[in-house]
Amino acid sequence: MQEVKRQLDYFMIDGAVGGNQEWFRNVVMYIGGCAAATACDCCIYLALRRGKTYLYPGNVYSLTKEDYIAFSQKMKPYIRPRVGGIKELSMFTEGYGKYLEDSGEKEIALTTFSGENTVDEAAVFIKERIDAGYPVPYLMLKHKKRKYKDFVWHWFLCYGYEERLDGVYITVATYGEKYEFPLRELWDTGYEEKGGLIGIHS
């Protein structure tokens, strides 16, 4: 099998890969702002790479940590950290969808893809969205493997994939860093309570 690799042209902020919730000075956002940070990163990507500059209030061509922190506070009311976290895909689509609507965005539609689906179906979903030019918000609730402890009850953004001989690997951004994970292992959390994916369409 020929290995296929696709990676979106992501962005850097003051040397970081995308944004970082650990920059947030608001305690609630610092602890539970991963969904809002994921939504902010989506907006910046769409502003930079899809021409939707109205989705980001700062200068998208000169991204700074301070502007990102200010943006997170604007996103906070839409995807508000709460007890138990943003643990349902619908909480993200409703909040982010409202932000898009209030920003004058009329083309983008958001769909949900449950973690109950198979890993093969998840791979197809991720590849289709990235091939279409959109990053994929990913929610993971729990995981049996300790190496994923920093990704438990966490939202992050998938912006690339690679089809290798041993399966599909995904590239994700969170905490201002780039990570690569085997999708099969990441998807098989070992728990009944599942997260899932968000599809961005236009």
mmCIF file of C-alpha atoms in Angstrom:
data_model
loop_
_atom_site.group_PDB
_atom_site.id
_atom_site.type_symbol
_atom_site.label_atom_id
_atom_site.label_comp_id
_atom_site.label_asym_id
_atom_site.label_seq_id
_atom_site.Cartn_x
_atom_site.Cartn_y
_atom_site.Cartn_z
ATOM 1 C CA MET A 1 0.000 0.000 0.000
ATOM 2 C CA GLN A 2 1.288 3.459 -0.868
ATOM 3 C CA GLU A 3 1.461 5.696 2.175
ATOM 4 C CA VAL A 4 -0.652 8.848 1.889
ATOM 5 C CA LYS A 5 -0.014 11.953 3.951
ATOM 6 C CA ARG A 6 -2.096 15.123 4.137
ATOM 7 C CA GLN A 7 -1.491 18.049 6.432
ATOM 8 C CA LEU A 8 -3.264 21.379 6.449
ATOM 9 C CA ASP A 9 -1.208 24.559 6.392
ATOM 10 C CA TYR A 10 -1.589 25.316 10.078
ATOM 11 C CA PHE A 11 -0.409 28.455 11.887
ATOM 12 C CA MET A 12 2.012 29.495 14.621
ATOM 13 C CA ILE A 13 1.520 32.022 17.425
ATOM 14 C CA ASP A 14 4.699 33.332 19.015
ATOM 15 C CA GLY A 15 6.484 30.055 18.298
ATOM 16 C CA ALA A 16 3.601 27.820 19.413
ATOM 17 C CA VAL A 17 1.653 25.465 17.151
ATOM 18 C CA GLY A 18 -1.766 27.106 17.279
ATOM 19 C CA GLY A 19 -3.061 28.500 20.554
ATOM 20 C CA ASN A 20 -2.545 27.263 24.104
ATOM 21 C CA GLN A 21 -5.119 27.250 26.899
ATOM 22 C CA GLU A 22 -2.234 27.418 29.397
ATOM 23 C CA TRP A 23 -1.809 31.064 28.330
ATOM 24 C CA PHE A 24 -5.229 31.929 29.731
ATOM 25 C CA ARG A 25 -5.105 34.109 32.839
ATOM 26 C CA ASN A 26 -8.742 33.499 33.713
ATOM 27 C CA VAL A 27 -8.625 30.534 36.127
ATOM 28 C CA VAL A 28 -11.783 28.895 34.775
ATOM 29 C CA MET A 29 -10.501 29.151 31.207
ATOM 30 C CA TYR A 30 -7.028 27.937 32.207
ATOM 31 C CA ILE A 31 -8.524 24.789 33.726
ATOM 32 C CA GLY A 32 -11.453 24.155 31.380
ATOM 33 C CA GLY A 33 -10.996 26.291 28.278
ATOM 34 C CA CYS A 34 -9.904 23.572 25.856
ATOM 35 C CA ALA A 35 -13.170 23.622 23.872
ATOM 36 C CA ALA A 36 -13.051 27.417 23.566
ATOM 37 C CA ALA A 37 -9.387 27.236 22.532
ATOM 38 C CA THR A 38 -10.268 24.644 19.875
ATOM 39 C CA ALA A 39 -13.014 26.938 18.560
ATOM 40 C CA CYS A 40 -10.585 29.894 18.533
ATOM 41 C CA ASP A 41 -8.054 27.855 16.563
ATOM 42 C CA CYS A 42 -10.761 26.854 14.072
ATOM 43 C CA CYS A 43 -11.632 30.530 13.562
ATOM 44 C CA ILE A 44 -8.016 31.534 13.024
ATOM 45 C CA TYR A 45 -7.506 28.726 10.524
ATOM 46 C CA LEU A 46 -10.689 29.670 8.638
ATOM 47 C CA ALA A 47 -9.675 33.337 8.658
ATOM 48 C CA LEU A 48 -6.156 32.628 7.402
ATOM 49 C CA ARG A 49 -6.725 29.793 4.949
ATOM 50 C CA ARG A 50 -10.360 30.203 3.850
ATOM 51 C CA GLY A 51 -10.571 33.986 3.700
ATOM 52 C CA LYS A 52 -13.068 34.328 6.567
ATOM 53 C CA THR A 53 -11.164 37.123 8.298
ATOM 54 C CA TYR A 54 -14.303 38.377 10.077
ATOM 55 C CA LEU A 55 -14.161 35.311 12.351
ATOM 56 C CA TYR A 56 -11.053 36.609 14.146
ATOM 57 C CA PRO A 57 -11.167 40.037 15.819
ATOM 58 C CA GLY A 58 -7.389 40.561 15.809
ATOM 59 C CA ASN A 59 -4.903 40.873 12.954
ATOM 60 C CA VAL A 60 -4.858 37.356 11.546
ATOM 61 C CA TYR A 61 -1.712 38.129 9.545
ATOM 62 C CA SER A 62 0.208 39.070 12.685
ATOM 63 C CA LEU A 63 -0.912 36.597 15.336
ATOM 64 C CA THR A 64 0.148 37.299 18.908
ATOM 65 C CA LYS A 65 -0.316 35.585 22.236
ATOM 66 C CA GLU A 66 -1.999 38.668 23.741
ATOM 67 C CA ASP A 67 -4.558 38.910 20.917
ATOM 68 C CA TYR A 68 -5.264 35.195 21.258
ATOM 69 C CA ILE A 69 -5.916 35.550 24.994
ATOM 70 C CA ALA A 70 -8.297 38.457 24.285
ATOM 71 C CA PHE A 71 -10.046 36.367 21.621
ATOM 72 C CA SER A 72 -10.518 33.501 24.070
ATOM 73 C CA GLN A 73 -12.428 35.840 26.364
ATOM 74 C CA LYS A 74 -14.711 36.760 23.470
ATOM 75 C CA MET A 75 -15.294 33.047 22.765
ATOM 76 C CA LYS A 76 -15.831 32.193 26.444
ATOM 77 C CA PRO A 77 -19.576 33.098 26.626
ATOM 78 C CA TYR A 78 -20.291 30.877 23.603
ATOM 79 C CA ILE A 79 -18.378 27.800 24.796
ATOM 80 C CA ARG A 80 -18.457 28.422 28.506
ATOM 81 C CA PRO A 81 -16.419 26.141 30.773
ATOM 82 C CA ARG A 82 -18.782 24.431 33.200
ATOM 83 C CA VAL A 83 -18.974 21.672 35.796
ATOM 84 C CA GLY A 84 -18.384 18.414 33.935
ATOM 85 C CA GLY A 85 -16.894 20.251 30.967
ATOM 86 C CA ILE A 86 -18.063 20.479 27.351
ATOM 87 C CA LYS A 87 -18.613 16.726 27.326
ATOM 88 C CA GLU A 88 -21.262 16.549 24.607
ATOM 89 C CA LEU A 89 -20.566 17.194 20.933
ATOM 90 C CA SER A 90 -23.798 19.196 20.737
ATOM 91 C CA MET A 91 -22.525 21.650 23.372
ATOM 92 C CA PHE A 92 -19.685 22.534 21.010
ATOM 93 C CA THR A 93 -21.776 22.758 17.847
ATOM 94 C CA GLU A 94 -24.436 24.890 19.532
ATOM 95 C CA GLY A 95 -21.951 27.313 21.099
ATOM 96 C CA TYR A 96 -19.581 27.551 18.163
ATOM 97 C CA GLY A 97 -22.481 27.669 15.726
ATOM 98 C CA LYS A 98 -23.861 30.693 17.600
ATOM 99 C CA TYR A 99 -20.476 32.421 17.422
ATOM 100 C CA LEU A 100 -20.315 31.811 13.667
ATOM 101 C CA GLU A 101 -23.841 33.139 13.247
ATOM 102 C CA ASP A 102 -23.159 36.253 15.330
ATOM 103 C CA SER A 103 -20.006 36.859 13.271
ATOM 104 C CA GLY A 104 -22.036 36.905 10.055
ATOM 105 C CA GLU A 105 -20.928 33.475 8.809
ATOM 106 C CA LYS A 106 -23.630 31.980 6.575
ATOM 107 C CA GLU A 107 -21.864 29.165 4.688
ATOM 108 C CA ILE A 108 -20.399 26.895 7.352
ATOM 109 C CA ALA A 109 -22.394 23.981 8.751
ATOM 110 C CA LEU A 110 -21.302 21.839 11.703
ATOM 111 C CA THR A 111 -21.998 18.120 12.085
ATOM 112 C CA THR A 112 -21.262 15.643 14.849
ATOM 113 C CA PHE A 113 -19.625 12.226 14.585
ATOM 114 C CA SER A 114 -20.058 10.044 17.662
ATOM 115 C CA GLY A 115 -17.269 8.094 19.295
ATOM 116 C CA GLU A 116 -19.651 5.127 19.143
ATOM 117 C CA ASN A 117 -18.752 4.758 15.461
ATOM 118 C CA THR A 118 -15.941 2.442 14.382
ATOM 119 C CA VAL A 119 -12.353 3.583 13.995
ATOM 120 C CA ASP A 120 -12.537 2.854 10.267
ATOM 121 C CA GLU A 121 -15.546 5.150 9.958
ATOM 122 C CA ALA A 122 -13.701 7.782 11.999
ATOM 123 C CA ALA A 123 -10.711 7.548 9.663
ATOM 124 C CA VAL A 124 -12.955 8.136 6.635
ATOM 125 C CA PHE A 125 -14.597 11.119 8.354
ATOM 126 C CA ILE A 126 -11.286 12.729 9.295
ATOM 127 C CA LYS A 127 -9.729 12.160 5.875
ATOM 128 C CA GLU A 128 -12.759 13.576 4.052
ATOM 129 C CA ARG A 129 -12.790 16.759 6.154
ATOM 130 C CA ILE A 130 -9.048 17.344 5.897
ATOM 131 C CA ASP A 131 -9.055 16.603 2.164
ATOM 132 C CA ALA A 132 -11.807 19.247 1.902
ATOM 133 C CA GLY A 133 -9.502 21.723 3.666
ATOM 134 C CA TYR A 134 -10.957 21.774 7.174
ATOM 135 C CA PRO A 135 -9.461 20.825 10.544
ATOM 136 C CA VAL A 136 -11.443 18.435 12.751
ATOM 137 C CA PRO A 137 -12.268 19.239 16.405
ATOM 138 C CA TYR A 138 -11.806 16.067 18.471
ATOM 139 C CA LEU A 139 -13.249 15.324 21.931
ATOM 140 C CA MET A 140 -11.768 12.552 24.053
ATOM 141 C CA LEU A 141 -13.372 11.891 27.409
ATOM 142 C CA LYS A 142 -11.445 9.013 28.964
ATOM 143 C CA HIS A 143 -8.730 6.572 27.926
ATOM 144 C CA LYS A 144 -7.400 3.362 29.423
ATOM 145 C CA LYS A 145 -3.790 4.108 28.393
ATOM 146 C CA ARG A 146 -1.934 6.342 30.818
ATOM 147 C CA LYS A 147 0.123 7.965 28.057
ATOM 148 C CA TYR A 148 -3.016 9.841 26.993
ATOM 149 C CA LYS A 149 -3.632 11.303 30.454
ATOM 150 C CA ASP A 150 -3.130 14.890 29.219
ATOM 151 C CA PHE A 151 -5.843 14.307 26.612
ATOM 152 C CA VAL A 152 -8.510 12.988 28.974
ATOM 153 C CA TRP A 153 -11.679 15.132 29.108
ATOM 154 C CA HIS A 154 -10.085 17.290 26.453
ATOM 155 C CA TRP A 155 -10.833 18.997 23.140
ATOM 156 C CA PHE A 156 -8.077 19.344 20.545
ATOM 157 C CA LEU A 157 -7.804 19.980 16.816
ATOM 158 C CA CYS A 158 -6.815 17.411 14.193
ATOM 159 C CA TYR A 159 -5.201 18.980 11.131
ATOM 160 C CA GLY A 160 -3.464 16.115 9.354
ATOM 161 C CA TYR A 161 -3.405 12.398 8.729
ATOM 162 C CA GLU A 162 -1.070 9.773 7.357
ATOM 163 C CA GLU A 163 -2.031 6.353 6.037
ATOM 164 C CA ARG A 164 0.765 4.013 7.122
ATOM 165 C CA LEU A 165 1.144 0.281 6.775
ATOM 166 C CA ASP A 166 -0.055 -0.184 10.361
ATOM 167 C CA GLY A 167 -3.048 2.166 10.026
ATOM 168 C CA VAL A 168 -4.009 5.829 10.042
ATOM 169 C CA TYR A 169 -2.064 8.302 12.182
ATOM 170 C CA ILE A 170 -3.420 11.764 12.917
ATOM 171 C CA THR A 171 -1.633 15.061 13.567
ATOM 172 C CA VAL A 172 -3.211 17.216 16.261
ATOM 173 C CA ALA A 173 -2.530 20.581 17.873
ATOM 174 C CA THR A 174 -3.148 21.386 21.512
ATOM 175 C CA TYR A 175 -1.287 23.090 24.374
ATOM 176 C CA GLY A 176 0.659 24.942 21.665
ATOM 177 C CA GLU A 177 2.286 21.702 20.511
ATOM 178 C CA LYS A 178 2.048 19.254 17.608
ATOM 179 C CA TYR A 179 1.370 15.572 18.348
ATOM 180 C CA GLU A 180 0.990 12.454 16.206
ATOM 181 C CA PHE A 181 -1.182 9.569 17.359
ATOM 182 C CA PRO A 182 -2.240 6.209 15.921
ATOM 183 C CA LEU A 183 -5.971 6.731 15.409
ATOM 184 C CA ARG A 184 -6.875 3.110 16.158
ATOM 185 C CA GLU A 185 -5.301 3.281 19.603
ATOM 186 C CA LEU A 186 -6.641 6.757 20.368
ATOM 187 C CA TRP A 187 -10.179 5.857 19.266
ATOM 188 C CA ASP A 188 -10.290 2.649 21.336
ATOM 189 C CA THR A 189 -10.582 4.384 24.696
ATOM 190 C CA GLY A 190 -11.669 1.299 26.627
ATOM 191 C CA TYR A 191 -14.629 3.155 28.167
ATOM 192 C CA GLU A 192 -18.334 3.211 27.380
ATOM 193 C CA GLU A 193 -18.562 6.999 27.628
ATOM 194 C CA LYS A 194 -17.347 8.273 24.272
ATOM 195 C CA GLY A 195 -16.391 11.609 22.788
ATOM 196 C CA GLY A 196 -16.259 12.089 19.030
ATOM 197 C CA LEU A 197 -15.548 14.512 16.220
ATOM 198 C CA ILE A 198 -16.980 17.704 14.726
ATOM 199 C CA GLY A 199 -17.267 18.149 10.964
ATOM 200 C CA ILE A 200 -16.850 21.608 9.453
ATOM 201 C CA HIS A 201 -18.577 21.877 6.072
ATOM 202 C CA SER A 202 -19.337 24.623 3.564
#
